[in-house]
mmCIF file of C-alpha atoms in Angstrom:
data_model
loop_
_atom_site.group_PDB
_atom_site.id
_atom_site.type_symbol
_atom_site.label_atom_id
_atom_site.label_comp_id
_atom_site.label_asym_id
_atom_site.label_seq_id
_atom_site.Cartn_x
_atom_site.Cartn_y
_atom_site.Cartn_z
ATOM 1 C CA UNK A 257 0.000 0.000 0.000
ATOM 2 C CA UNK A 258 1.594 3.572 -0.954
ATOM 3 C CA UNK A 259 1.123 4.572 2.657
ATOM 4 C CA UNK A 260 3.306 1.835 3.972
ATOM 5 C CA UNK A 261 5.560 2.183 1.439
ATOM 6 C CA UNK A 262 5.711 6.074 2.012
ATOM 7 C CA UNK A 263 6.676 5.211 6.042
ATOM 8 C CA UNK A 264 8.980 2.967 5.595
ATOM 9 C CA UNK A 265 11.046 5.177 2.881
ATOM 10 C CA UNK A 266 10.629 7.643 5.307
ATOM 11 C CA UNK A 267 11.998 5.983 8.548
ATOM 12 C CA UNK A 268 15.070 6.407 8.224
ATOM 13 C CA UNK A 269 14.944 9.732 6.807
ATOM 14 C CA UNK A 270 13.389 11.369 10.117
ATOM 15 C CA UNK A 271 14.258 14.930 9.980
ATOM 16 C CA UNK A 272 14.221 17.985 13.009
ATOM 17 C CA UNK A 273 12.148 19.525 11.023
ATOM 18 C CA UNK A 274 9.106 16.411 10.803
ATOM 19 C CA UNK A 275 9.557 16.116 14.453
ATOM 20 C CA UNK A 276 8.875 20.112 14.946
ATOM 21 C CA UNK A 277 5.643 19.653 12.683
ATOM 22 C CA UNK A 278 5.274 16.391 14.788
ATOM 23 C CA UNK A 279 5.247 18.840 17.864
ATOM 24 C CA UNK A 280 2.653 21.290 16.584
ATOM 25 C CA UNK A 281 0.411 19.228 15.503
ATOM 26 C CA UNK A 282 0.461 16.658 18.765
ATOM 27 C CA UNK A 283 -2.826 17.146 20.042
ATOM 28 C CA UNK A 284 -4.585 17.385 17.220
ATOM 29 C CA UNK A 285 -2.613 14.236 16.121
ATOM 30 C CA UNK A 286 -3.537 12.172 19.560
ATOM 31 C CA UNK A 287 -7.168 13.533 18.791
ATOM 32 C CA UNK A 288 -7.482 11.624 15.314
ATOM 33 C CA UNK A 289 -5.712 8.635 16.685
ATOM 34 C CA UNK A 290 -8.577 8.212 19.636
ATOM 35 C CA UNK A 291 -11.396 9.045 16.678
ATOM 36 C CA UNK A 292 -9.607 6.268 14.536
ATOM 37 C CA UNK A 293 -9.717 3.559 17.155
ATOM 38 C CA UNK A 294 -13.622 3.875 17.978
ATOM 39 C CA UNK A 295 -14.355 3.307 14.048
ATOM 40 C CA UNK A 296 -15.591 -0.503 13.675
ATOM 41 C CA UNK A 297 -12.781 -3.065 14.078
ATOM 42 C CA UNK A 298 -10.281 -0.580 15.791
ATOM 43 C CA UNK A 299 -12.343 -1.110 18.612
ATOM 44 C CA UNK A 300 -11.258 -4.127 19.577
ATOM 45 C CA UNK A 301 -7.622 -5.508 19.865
ATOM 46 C CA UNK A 302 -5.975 -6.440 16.208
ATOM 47 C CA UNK A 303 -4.901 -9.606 17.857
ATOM 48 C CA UNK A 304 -6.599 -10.791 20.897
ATOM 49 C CA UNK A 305 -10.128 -9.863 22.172
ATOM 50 C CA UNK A 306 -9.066 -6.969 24.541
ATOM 51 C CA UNK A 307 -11.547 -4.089 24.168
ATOM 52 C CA UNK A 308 -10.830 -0.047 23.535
ATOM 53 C CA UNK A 309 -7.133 -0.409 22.931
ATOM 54 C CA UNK A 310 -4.467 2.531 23.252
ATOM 55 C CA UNK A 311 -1.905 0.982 21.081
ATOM 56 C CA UNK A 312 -0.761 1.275 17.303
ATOM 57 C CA UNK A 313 1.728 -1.048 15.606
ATOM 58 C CA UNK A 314 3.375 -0.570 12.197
ATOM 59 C CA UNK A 315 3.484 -0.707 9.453
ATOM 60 C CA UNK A 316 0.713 -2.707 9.588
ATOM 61 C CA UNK A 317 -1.352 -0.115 10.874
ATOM 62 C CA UNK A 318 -3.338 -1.993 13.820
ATOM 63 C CA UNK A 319 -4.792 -1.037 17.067
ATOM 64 C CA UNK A 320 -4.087 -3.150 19.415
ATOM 65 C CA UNK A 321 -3.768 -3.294 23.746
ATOM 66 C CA UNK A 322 -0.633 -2.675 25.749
ATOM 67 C CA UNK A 323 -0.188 -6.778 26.352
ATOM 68 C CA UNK A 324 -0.405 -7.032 22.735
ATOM 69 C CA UNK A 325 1.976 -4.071 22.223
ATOM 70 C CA UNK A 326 4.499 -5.701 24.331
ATOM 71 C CA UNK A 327 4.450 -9.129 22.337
ATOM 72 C CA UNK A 328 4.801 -6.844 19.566
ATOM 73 C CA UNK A 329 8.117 -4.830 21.070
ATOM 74 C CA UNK A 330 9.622 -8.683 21.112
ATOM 75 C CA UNK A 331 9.396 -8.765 17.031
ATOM 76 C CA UNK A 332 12.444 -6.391 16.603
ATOM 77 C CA UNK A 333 11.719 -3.095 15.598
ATOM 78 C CA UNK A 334 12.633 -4.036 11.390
ATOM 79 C CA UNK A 335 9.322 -5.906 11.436
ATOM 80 C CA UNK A 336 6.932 -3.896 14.097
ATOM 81 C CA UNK A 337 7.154 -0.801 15.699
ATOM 82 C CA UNK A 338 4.251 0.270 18.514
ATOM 83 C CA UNK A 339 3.363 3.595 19.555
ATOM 84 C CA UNK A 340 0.824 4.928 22.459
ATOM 85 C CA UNK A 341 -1.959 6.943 21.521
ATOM 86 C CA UNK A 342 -3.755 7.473 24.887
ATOM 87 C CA UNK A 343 -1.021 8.716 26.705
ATOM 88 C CA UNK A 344 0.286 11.536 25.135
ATOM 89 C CA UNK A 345 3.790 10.729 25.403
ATOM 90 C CA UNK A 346 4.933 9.930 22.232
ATOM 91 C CA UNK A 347 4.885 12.078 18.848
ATOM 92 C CA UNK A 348 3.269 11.249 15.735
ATOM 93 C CA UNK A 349 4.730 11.710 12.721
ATOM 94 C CA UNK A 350 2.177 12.504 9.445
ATOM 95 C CA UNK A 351 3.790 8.950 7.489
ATOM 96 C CA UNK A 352 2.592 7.211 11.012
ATOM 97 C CA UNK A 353 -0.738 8.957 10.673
ATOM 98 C CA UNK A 354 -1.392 8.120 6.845
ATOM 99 C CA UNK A 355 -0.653 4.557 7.621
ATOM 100 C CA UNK A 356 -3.284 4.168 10.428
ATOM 101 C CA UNK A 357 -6.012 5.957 8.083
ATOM 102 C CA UNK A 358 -4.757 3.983 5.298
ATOM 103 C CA UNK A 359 -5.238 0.697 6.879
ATOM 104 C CA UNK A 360 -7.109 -0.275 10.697
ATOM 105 C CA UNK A 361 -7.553 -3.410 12.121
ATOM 106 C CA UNK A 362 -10.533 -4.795 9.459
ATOM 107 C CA UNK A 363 -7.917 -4.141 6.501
ATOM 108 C CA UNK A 364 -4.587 -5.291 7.858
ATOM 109 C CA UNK A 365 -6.376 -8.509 9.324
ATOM 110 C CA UNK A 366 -8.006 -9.079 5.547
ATOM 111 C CA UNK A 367 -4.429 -9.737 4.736
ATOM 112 C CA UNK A 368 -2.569 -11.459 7.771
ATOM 113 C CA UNK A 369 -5.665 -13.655 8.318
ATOM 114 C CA UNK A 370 -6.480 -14.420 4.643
ATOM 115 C CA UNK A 371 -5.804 -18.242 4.700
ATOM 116 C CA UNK A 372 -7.359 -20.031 7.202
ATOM 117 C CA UNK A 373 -6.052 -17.998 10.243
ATOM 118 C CA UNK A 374 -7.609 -19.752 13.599
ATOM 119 C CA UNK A 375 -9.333 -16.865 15.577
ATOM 120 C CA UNK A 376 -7.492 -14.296 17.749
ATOM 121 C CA UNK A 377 -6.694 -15.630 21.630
ATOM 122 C CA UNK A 378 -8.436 -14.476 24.005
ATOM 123 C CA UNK A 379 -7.674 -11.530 26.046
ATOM 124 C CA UNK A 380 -6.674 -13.580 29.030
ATOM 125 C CA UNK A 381 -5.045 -16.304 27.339
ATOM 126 C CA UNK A 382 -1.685 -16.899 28.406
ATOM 127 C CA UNK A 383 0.823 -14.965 26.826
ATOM 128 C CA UNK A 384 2.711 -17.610 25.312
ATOM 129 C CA UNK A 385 -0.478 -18.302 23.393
ATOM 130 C CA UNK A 386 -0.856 -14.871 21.912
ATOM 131 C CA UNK A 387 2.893 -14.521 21.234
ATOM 132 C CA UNK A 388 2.739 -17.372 18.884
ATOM 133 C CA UNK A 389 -0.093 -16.715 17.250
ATOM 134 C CA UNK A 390 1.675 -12.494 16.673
ATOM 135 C CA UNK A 391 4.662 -14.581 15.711
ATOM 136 C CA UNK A 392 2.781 -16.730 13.004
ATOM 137 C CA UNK A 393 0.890 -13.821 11.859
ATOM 138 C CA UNK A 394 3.255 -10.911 11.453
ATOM 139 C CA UNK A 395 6.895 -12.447 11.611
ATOM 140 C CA UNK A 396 6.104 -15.844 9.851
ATOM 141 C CA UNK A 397 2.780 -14.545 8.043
ATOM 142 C CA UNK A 398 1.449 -17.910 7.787
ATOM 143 C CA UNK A 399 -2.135 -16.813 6.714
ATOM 144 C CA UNK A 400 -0.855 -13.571 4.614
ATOM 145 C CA UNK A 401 -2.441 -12.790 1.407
ATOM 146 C CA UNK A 402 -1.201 -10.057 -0.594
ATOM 147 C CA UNK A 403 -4.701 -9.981 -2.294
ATOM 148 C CA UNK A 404 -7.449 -11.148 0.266
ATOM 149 C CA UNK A 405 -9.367 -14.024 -0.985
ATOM 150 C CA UNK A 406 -13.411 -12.978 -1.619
ATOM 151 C CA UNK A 407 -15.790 -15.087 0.602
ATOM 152 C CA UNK A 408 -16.175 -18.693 -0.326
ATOM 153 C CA UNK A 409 -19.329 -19.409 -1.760
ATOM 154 C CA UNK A 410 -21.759 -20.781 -0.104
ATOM 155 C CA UNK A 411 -24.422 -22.139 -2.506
ATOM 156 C CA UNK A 412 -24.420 -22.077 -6.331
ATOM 157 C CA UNK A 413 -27.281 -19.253 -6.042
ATOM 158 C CA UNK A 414 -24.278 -17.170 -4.515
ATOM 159 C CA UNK A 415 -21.911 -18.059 -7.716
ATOM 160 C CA UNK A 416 -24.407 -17.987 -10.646
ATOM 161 C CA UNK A 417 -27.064 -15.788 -9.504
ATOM 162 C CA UNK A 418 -31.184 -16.569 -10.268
ATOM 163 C CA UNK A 419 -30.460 -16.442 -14.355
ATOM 164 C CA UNK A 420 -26.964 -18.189 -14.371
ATOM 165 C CA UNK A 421 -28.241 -20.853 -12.108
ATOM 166 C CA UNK A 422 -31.174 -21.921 -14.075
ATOM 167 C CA UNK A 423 -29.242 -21.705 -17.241
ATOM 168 C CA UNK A 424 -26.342 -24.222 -15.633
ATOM 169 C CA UNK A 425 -29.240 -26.444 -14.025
ATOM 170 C CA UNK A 426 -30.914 -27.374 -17.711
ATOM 171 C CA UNK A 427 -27.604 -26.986 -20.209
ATOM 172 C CA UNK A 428 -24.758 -27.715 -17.475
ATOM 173 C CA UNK A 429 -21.777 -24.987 -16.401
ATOM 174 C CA UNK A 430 -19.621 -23.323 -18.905
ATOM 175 C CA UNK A 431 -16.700 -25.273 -17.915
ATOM 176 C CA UNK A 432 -18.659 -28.566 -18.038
ATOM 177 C CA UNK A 433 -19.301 -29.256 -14.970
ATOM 178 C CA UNK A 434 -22.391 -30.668 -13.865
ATOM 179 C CA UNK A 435 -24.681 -29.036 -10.904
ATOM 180 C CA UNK A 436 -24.788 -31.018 -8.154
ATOM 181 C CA UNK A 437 -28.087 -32.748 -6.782
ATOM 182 C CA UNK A 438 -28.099 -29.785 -4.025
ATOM 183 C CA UNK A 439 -27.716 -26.533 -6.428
ATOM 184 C CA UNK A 440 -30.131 -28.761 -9.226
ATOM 185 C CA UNK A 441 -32.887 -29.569 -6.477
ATOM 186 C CA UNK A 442 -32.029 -25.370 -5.346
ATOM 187 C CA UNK A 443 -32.629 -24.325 -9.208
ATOM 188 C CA UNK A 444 -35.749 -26.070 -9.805
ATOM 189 C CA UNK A 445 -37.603 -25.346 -7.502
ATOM 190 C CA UNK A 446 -36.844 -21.184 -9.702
ATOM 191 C CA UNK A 447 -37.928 -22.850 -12.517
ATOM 192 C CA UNK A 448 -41.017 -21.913 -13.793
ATOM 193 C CA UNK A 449 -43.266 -25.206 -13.744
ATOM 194 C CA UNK A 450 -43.220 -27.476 -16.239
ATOM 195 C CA UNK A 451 -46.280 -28.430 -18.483
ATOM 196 C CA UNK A 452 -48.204 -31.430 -16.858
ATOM 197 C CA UNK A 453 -46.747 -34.820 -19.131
ATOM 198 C CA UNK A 454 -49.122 -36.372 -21.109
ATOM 199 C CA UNK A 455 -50.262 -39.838 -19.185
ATOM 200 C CA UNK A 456 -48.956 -42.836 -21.232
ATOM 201 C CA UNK A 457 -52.311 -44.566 -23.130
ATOM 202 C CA UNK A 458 -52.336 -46.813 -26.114
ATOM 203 C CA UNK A 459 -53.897 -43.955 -28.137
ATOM 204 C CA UNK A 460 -51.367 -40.834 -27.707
ATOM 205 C CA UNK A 461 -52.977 -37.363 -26.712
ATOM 206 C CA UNK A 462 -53.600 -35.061 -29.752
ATOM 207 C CA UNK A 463 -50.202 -33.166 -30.467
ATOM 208 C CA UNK A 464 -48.227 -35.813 -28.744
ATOM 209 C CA UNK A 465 -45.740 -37.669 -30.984
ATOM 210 C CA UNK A 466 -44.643 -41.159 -29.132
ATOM 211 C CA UNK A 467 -42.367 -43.490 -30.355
ATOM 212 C CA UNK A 468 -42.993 -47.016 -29.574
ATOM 213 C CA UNK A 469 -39.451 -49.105 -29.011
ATOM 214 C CA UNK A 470 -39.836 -52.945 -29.844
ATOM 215 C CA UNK A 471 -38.838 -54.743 -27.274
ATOM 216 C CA UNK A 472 -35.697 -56.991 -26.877
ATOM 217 C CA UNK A 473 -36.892 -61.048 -27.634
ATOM 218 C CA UNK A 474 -37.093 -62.898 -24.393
ATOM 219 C CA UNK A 475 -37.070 -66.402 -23.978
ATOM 220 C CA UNK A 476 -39.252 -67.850 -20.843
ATOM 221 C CA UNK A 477 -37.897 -70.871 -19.339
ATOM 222 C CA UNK A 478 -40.894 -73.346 -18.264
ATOM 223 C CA UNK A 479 -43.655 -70.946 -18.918
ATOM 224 C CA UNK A 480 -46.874 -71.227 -20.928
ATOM 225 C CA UNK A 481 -47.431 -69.915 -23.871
ATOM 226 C CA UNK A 482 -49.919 -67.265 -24.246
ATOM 227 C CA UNK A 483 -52.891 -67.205 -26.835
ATOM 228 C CA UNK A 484 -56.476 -65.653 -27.035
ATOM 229 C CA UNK A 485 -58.852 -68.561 -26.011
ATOM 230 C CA UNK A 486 -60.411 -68.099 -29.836
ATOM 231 C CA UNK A 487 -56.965 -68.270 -31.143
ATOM 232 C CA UNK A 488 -56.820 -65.000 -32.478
ATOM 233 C CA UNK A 489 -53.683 -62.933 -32.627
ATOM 234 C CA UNK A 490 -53.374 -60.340 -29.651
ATOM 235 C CA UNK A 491 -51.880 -56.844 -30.037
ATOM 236 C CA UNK A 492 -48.632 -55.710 -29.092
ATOM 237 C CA UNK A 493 -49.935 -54.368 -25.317
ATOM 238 C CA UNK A 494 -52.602 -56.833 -24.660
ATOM 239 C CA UNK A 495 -49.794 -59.782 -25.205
ATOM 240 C CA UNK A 496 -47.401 -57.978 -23.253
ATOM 241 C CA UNK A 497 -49.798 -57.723 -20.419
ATOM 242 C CA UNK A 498 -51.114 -60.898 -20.663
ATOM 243 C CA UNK A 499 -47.331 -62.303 -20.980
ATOM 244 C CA UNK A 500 -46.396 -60.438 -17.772
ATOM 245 C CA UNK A 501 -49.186 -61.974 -15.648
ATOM 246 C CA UNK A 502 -48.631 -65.424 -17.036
ATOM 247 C CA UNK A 503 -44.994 -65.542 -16.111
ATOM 248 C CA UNK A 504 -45.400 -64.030 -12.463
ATOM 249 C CA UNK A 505 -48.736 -66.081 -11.622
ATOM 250 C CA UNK A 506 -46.844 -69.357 -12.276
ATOM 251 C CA UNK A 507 -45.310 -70.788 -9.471
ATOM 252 C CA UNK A 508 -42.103 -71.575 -9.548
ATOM 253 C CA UNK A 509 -41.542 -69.183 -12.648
ATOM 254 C CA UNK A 510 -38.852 -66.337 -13.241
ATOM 255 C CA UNK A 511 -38.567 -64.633 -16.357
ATOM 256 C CA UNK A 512 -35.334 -65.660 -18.072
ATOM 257 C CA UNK A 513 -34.153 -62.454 -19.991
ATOM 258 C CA UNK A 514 -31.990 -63.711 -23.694
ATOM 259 C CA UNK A 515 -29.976 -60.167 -23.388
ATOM 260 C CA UNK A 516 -27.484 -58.770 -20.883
ATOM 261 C CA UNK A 517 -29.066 -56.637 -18.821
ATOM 262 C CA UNK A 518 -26.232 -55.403 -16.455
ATOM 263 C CA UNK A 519 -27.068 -52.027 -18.061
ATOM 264 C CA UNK A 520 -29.997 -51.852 -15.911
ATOM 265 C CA UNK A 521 -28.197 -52.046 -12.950
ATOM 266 C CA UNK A 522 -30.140 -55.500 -12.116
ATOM 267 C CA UNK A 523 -28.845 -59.614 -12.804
ATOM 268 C CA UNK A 524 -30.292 -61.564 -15.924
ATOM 269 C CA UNK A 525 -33.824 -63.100 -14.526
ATOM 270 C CA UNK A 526 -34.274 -60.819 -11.518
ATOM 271 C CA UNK A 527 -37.573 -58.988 -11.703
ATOM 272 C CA UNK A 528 -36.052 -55.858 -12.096
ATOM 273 C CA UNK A 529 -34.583 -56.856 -15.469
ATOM 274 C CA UNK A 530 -37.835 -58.068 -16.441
ATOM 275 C CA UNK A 531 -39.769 -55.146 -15.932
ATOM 276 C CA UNK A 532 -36.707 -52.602 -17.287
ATOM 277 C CA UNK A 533 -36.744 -54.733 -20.564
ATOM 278 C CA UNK A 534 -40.736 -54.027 -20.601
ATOM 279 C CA UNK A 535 -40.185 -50.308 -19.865
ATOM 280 C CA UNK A 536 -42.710 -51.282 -16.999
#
C-alpha cells in the first residue's frame, strides 16, 4: 500500500524539522488517533479480544492493547514498531498517521488472516499463546495474502445468480461441470413449472408424438405360452400384459431375460430386469 511504502522510505529519513511539525500538531494528532480507534474493528484488539485499545503497531497499521503491544516490542523493531496513543507521550509523525487511516484493524487482518487464520486468543489467554499466534501472523505470516481471498461461496445461487443458475441447471456450467443434486434440487424449484406430461395410453394425446421401441426377444424358461382362447392374434400391449401376468402367476416361474441386462443395474432373470426390458 503507498502509505506503507511512504513510512517505511521515510523511517530512516526522520528529519528535526518532521519532528517540529510532529510537535505542533500533537494534540490534534492524539485527537485523530482516539477518533480512529472507535471506528468498527479498531475497537477491539488487532490480535486478541481486549476491548478499547491505546496501542498502534506498524506498518501494519493496527490497534491493538498494551499486552499485545508488548508481544509486539519482542518482534524487533525491522518488522513492528508500537506507539501509544492514549497517553500523550509519544509524537506522531504525518507517514505514522497516513498509515493508520490507510489501513485499521478490518484491513490489515483481511491480509494477515487471509488463509485459514484460527481466531485471535483471548484476552486472558496466556501470553505464550498470543505470542505465537503475533509470531505466526506478522513475523512468519502464515495466513498472509497479498490480495485477500473474496468469501467462499456458499451455494451455487451465490456463484451464478437466479439467471446463471437456471441456465447451468438445464444446459450444465460453462466449464462442463455438472450441478450437483443440491444446487439442481435449489434451481428447480426457480424454474417456472413445467407443463403437466401427457399420461402414457395406447392412443397418444392429440399433439403428442410417441415413439414405440420394440422390445428386446425374451425367452421364458418353463412358462406357458400365451394365446387368445379363440386363437386370435393379440396386439402388441394386450400380449405384453397378458405375458407379464402369465410368467409371475406361475409358481415356480422367473422370467429368463436372452440379453445382458447389467445395463440396468439389475442380474439376468431378476424382476427388475424383467420389468426394465418391458419399460414397466
Amino acid at each position: 500500500m503507498d502509505a506503507q511504502r511512504t513510512y517505511t522510505a521515510w523511517l530512516p529519513a526522520k528529519t528535526d524539522a518532521d519532528k517540529a511539525a510532529a510537535r505542533a500538531h500533537d494534540s490534534d494528532a492524539h485527537s485523530e488517533l482516539k477518533a480512529l480507534s472507535r471506528l468498527g474493528g479498531n475497537e477491539t484488539c488487532a490480535d486478541c479480544t481486549a476491548s478499547r485499545p491505546g496501542w498502534a503497531a506498524l506498518p501494519f497499521g493496527v490497534f491493538v492493547c498494551i499486552d499485545c503491544a508488548q508481544l509486539h516490542r519482542g518482534l524487533s523493531r525491522h518488522i513492528s514498531q508500537v506507539k501509544a496513543f492514549n497517553t500523550g507521550t509519544y509524537l506522531w509523525f504525518e507517514p505514522e498517521l497516513a498509515v493508520m487511516r490507510a489501513l485499521g484493524n478490518h484491513r490489515s487482518n483481511a491480509k494477515f488472516c487471509a488463509h485459514g487464520a484460527p481466531p485471535k486468543p483471548s484476552q486472558d489467554s496466556p501470553p505464550s499463546i498470543k505470542l505465537a499466534f503475533v509470531r505466526d501472523k506478522y513475523e512468519g505470516r502464515r495466513w498472509y495474502a497479498e490480495q485477500p481471498q473474496p468469501p467462499a461461496k456458499t451455494s451455487a445461487a451465490e456463484e451464478l445468480g437466479d439467471d446463471g443458475l437456471q441456465h447451468w441447471t438445464m444446459t450444465g456450467a460453462p466449464d462442463g461441470r455438472t450441478p450437483s443434486a443440491r444446487s439442481g434440487l435449489f434451481a428447480a424449484k426457480r424454474l417456472s413449472p413445467a407443463a403437466p406430461l401427457p399420461l402414457l395410453l395406447d392412443t397418444p394425446a392429440a399433439g403428442v408424438d410417441l415413439q414405440l421401441v420394440t422390445a428386446p426377444t425374451v425367452t421364458f424358461a418353463a412358462c406357458p405360452l400365451v394365446e387368445a382362447a379363440d386363437g386370435t392374434v393379440l396386439d402388441a400391449h394386450s400380449h405384453k400384459k397378458a405375458a407379464v401376468l402369465a410368467a409371475f402367476s406361475a409358481n415356480g416361474c422367473k422370467p429368463q431375460p436372452a440379453l445382458d441386462t447389467n445395463g440396468y443395474g439389475a442380474s439376468a432373470g431378476s424382476p427388475v430386469a424383467f420389468f426394465a426390458f418391458y419399460g414397466l
